[in-house]
Coordinates of C-alpha atoms in Angstrom, one line a residue:
X1 CA 94.0 243.5 186.7
X2 CA 91.6 246.2 188.0
X3 CA 87.9 246.5 187.8
X4 CA 88.4 249.0 184.9
X5 CA 90.6 246.5 183.1
X6 CA 87.9 243.8 183.4
X7 CA 85.1 246.2 182.2
X8 CA 87.2 247.3 179.2
X9 CA 87.9 243.8 178.2
X10 CA 84.3 242.8 178.5
X11 CA 83.3 245.8 176.3
X12 CA 86.0 245.0 173.8
X13 CA 85.1 241.3 173.4
X14 CA 81.4 241.7 173.3
X15 CA 81.0 242.9 169.6
X16 CA 83.2 240.2 168.1
X17 CA 81.3 237.7 170.1
X18 CA 78.0 239.2 168.9
X19 CA 79.2 239.1 165.3
X20 CA 80.0 235.4 165.7
X21 CA 76.7 234.5 167.4
X22 CA 74.8 236.4 164.7
X23 CA 76.3 233.9 162.1
X24 CA 74.7 230.9 163.8
X25 CA 72.4 229.3 161.2
X26 CA 69.0 229.0 162.9
X27 CA 68.0 225.8 161.0
X28 CA 71.1 224.0 162.4
X29 CA 70.6 224.8 166.2
X30 CA 70.1 221.0 166.9
X31 CA 73.3 220.0 164.9
X32 CA 76.3 218.7 166.7
X33 CA 79.7 217.6 165.2
X34 CA 79.9 214.5 167.5
X35 CA 77.5 212.6 169.7
X36 CA 79.5 213.8 172.8
X37 CA 79.4 217.4 171.7
X38 CA 76.9 220.1 172.7
X39 CA 74.5 221.0 170.0
X40 CA 75.1 224.3 168.1
X41 CA 72.2 225.9 170.0
X42 CA 73.6 224.7 173.4
X43 CA 77.1 226.0 172.6
X44 CA 75.8 229.3 171.3
X45 CA 73.7 229.8 174.4
X46 CA 76.7 228.8 176.6
X47 CA 78.8 231.5 174.9
X48 CA 76.0 234.0 175.2
X49 CA 75.4 233.4 178.9
X50 CA 78.9 232.9 180.3
X51 CA 79.8 236.5 181.2
X52 CA 76.8 237.1 183.5
X53 CA 76.9 233.6 184.9
X54 CA 80.6 233.7 185.8
X55 CA 80.4 237.3 187.1
X56 CA 77.6 236.2 189.4
X57 CA 79.5 233.0 190.4
X58 CA 82.5 235.2 191.3
X59 CA 80.4 236.8 194.1
X60 CA 79.8 233.4 195.7
X61 CA 82.5 232.0 198.0
X62 CA 82.7 228.7 196.1
X63 CA 81.3 226.3 193.6
X64 CA 80.7 222.6 194.3
X65 CA 81.8 220.5 191.2
X66 CA 78.8 218.2 191.8
X67 CA 76.5 221.0 190.5
X68 CA 75.3 220.2 187.0
X69 CA 76.0 223.0 184.5
X70 CA 72.8 223.9 182.7
X71 CA 73.0 223.4 178.9
X72 CA 69.9 225.1 177.6
X73 CA 69.4 225.2 173.8
X74 CA 68.0 228.1 171.8
X75 CA 65.0 228.3 169.7
X76 CA 66.3 231.2 167.6
X77 CA 69.4 233.3 166.9
X78 CA 67.4 236.3 168.2
X79 CA 67.1 234.5 171.6
X80 CA 70.9 233.9 171.6
X81 CA 71.7 237.5 170.9
X82 CA 69.2 238.7 173.5
X83 CA 70.8 236.3 176.0
X84 CA 74.2 237.8 175.2
X85 CA 73.0 241.4 175.7
X86 CA 71.4 240.4 179.1
X87 CA 74.5 238.4 180.2
X88 CA 77.0 241.2 179.3
X89 CA 74.8 243.8 180.9
X90 CA 74.6 241.7 184.1
X91 CA 78.3 241.0 184.1
X92 CA 79.2 244.7 183.6
X93 CA 76.9 245.8 186.5
X94 CA 78.2 243.1 188.8
X95 CA 81.9 243.8 188.0
X96 CA 81.3 247.6 188.2
X97 CA 79.9 247.3 191.7
X98 CA 82.8 245.2 193.0
X99 CA 85.4 246.8 195.2
X100 CA 89.0 246.5 194.0
X101 CA 89.9 244.8 197.2
X102 CA 87.3 242.0 196.6
X103 CA 89.4 240.8 193.6
X104 CA 91.9 239.4 196.1
X105 CA 89.4 237.5 198.2
X106 CA 89.6 233.7 197.8
X107 CA 87.2 231.8 195.7
X108 CA 87.1 228.0 196.0
X109 CA 86.3 225.0 193.8
X110 CA 84.9 222.3 196.0
X111 CA 84.0 218.6 195.8
X112 CA 81.6 218.5 198.8
X113 CA 83.7 219.4 201.8
X114 CA 87.0 218.9 199.9
X115 CA 88.7 221.9 198.4
X116 CA 90.0 221.3 194.9
X117 CA 91.6 224.7 194.6
X118 CA 91.4 228.2 195.8
X119 CA 92.2 231.3 193.7
X120 CA 91.6 235.0 194.1
X121 CA 88.3 236.2 192.6
X122 CA 90.2 238.4 190.1
X123 CA 91.8 235.2 188.8
X124 CA 88.4 233.6 188.5
X125 CA 87.2 236.4 186.4
X126 CA 90.4 236.3 184.2
X127 CA 90.5 232.5 183.8
X128 CA 86.9 231.4 183.9
X129 CA 85.0 234.4 182.7
X130 CA 87.3 235.5 179.9
X131 CA 89.6 232.6 179.0
X132 CA 86.8 230.1 179.3
X133 CA 84.5 232.5 177.2
X134 CA 87.2 232.7 174.5
X135 CA 87.7 228.9 174.5
X136 CA 84.0 228.3 173.8
X137 CA 83.9 231.1 171.3
X138 CA 86.8 229.3 169.5
X139 CA 84.8 226.0 169.6
X140 CA 81.9 227.9 168.0
X141 CA 84.1 229.0 165.1
X142 CA 84.9 225.3 164.5
X143 CA 81.2 224.4 164.5
X144 CA 80.5 227.2 162.0
X145 CA 83.4 226.3 159.8
X146 CA 82.2 222.6 159.7
X147 CA 78.8 224.0 158.6
X148 CA 80.5 226.1 155.9
X149 CA 79.4 229.4 157.5
X150 CA 81.6 232.3 156.7
X151 CA 83.5 233.4 159.8
X152 CA 83.6 237.0 160.9
X153 CA 86.8 238.8 161.9
X154 CA 87.5 238.4 165.6
X155 CA 91.1 239.5 166.0
X156 CA 92.0 240.0 162.4
X157 CA 91.3 238.5 159.0
X158 CA 89.6 235.1 158.5
X159 CA 89.5 233.1 155.3
X160 CA 86.1 234.7 154.7
X161 CA 86.5 238.3 155.9
X162 CA 89.3 240.9 155.8
X163 CA 88.2 243.8 158.0
X164 CA 91.1 246.1 157.1
X165 CA 90.5 246.4 153.4

């Protein structure tokens, strides 16, 4: 994939993500489907912040798995949507300023001094920024379904919304 491909996908996926995050019921931000699960507010903030965080991470040579991933919650849906705007804007700027050749540079997942794996930075963007983002967006649809919140269209019709009619 090229820088342009990454930017186009980021732009294409932002609105469906925004539509989903806008459905988060503010009174339920502390709700979780299971004691081991993130709260709805934490998951929504994670979805909102992923693009910028991972784009920034891709500029680093590595990540040590012993680093604790922040799990901030949200106090409002407005805060979540604001975080998404900030995160996507940051990701777009960071990706836009990358050189095509930088996509082939190695990025490493480390456990202290031990390398767990190494992948090209472009693969990090593809896998962790986008696929990981979609994974958590999918989790969010399950949370919302469990709360009986109507789901917006993402790639087509849902049981609640048919965008083509």
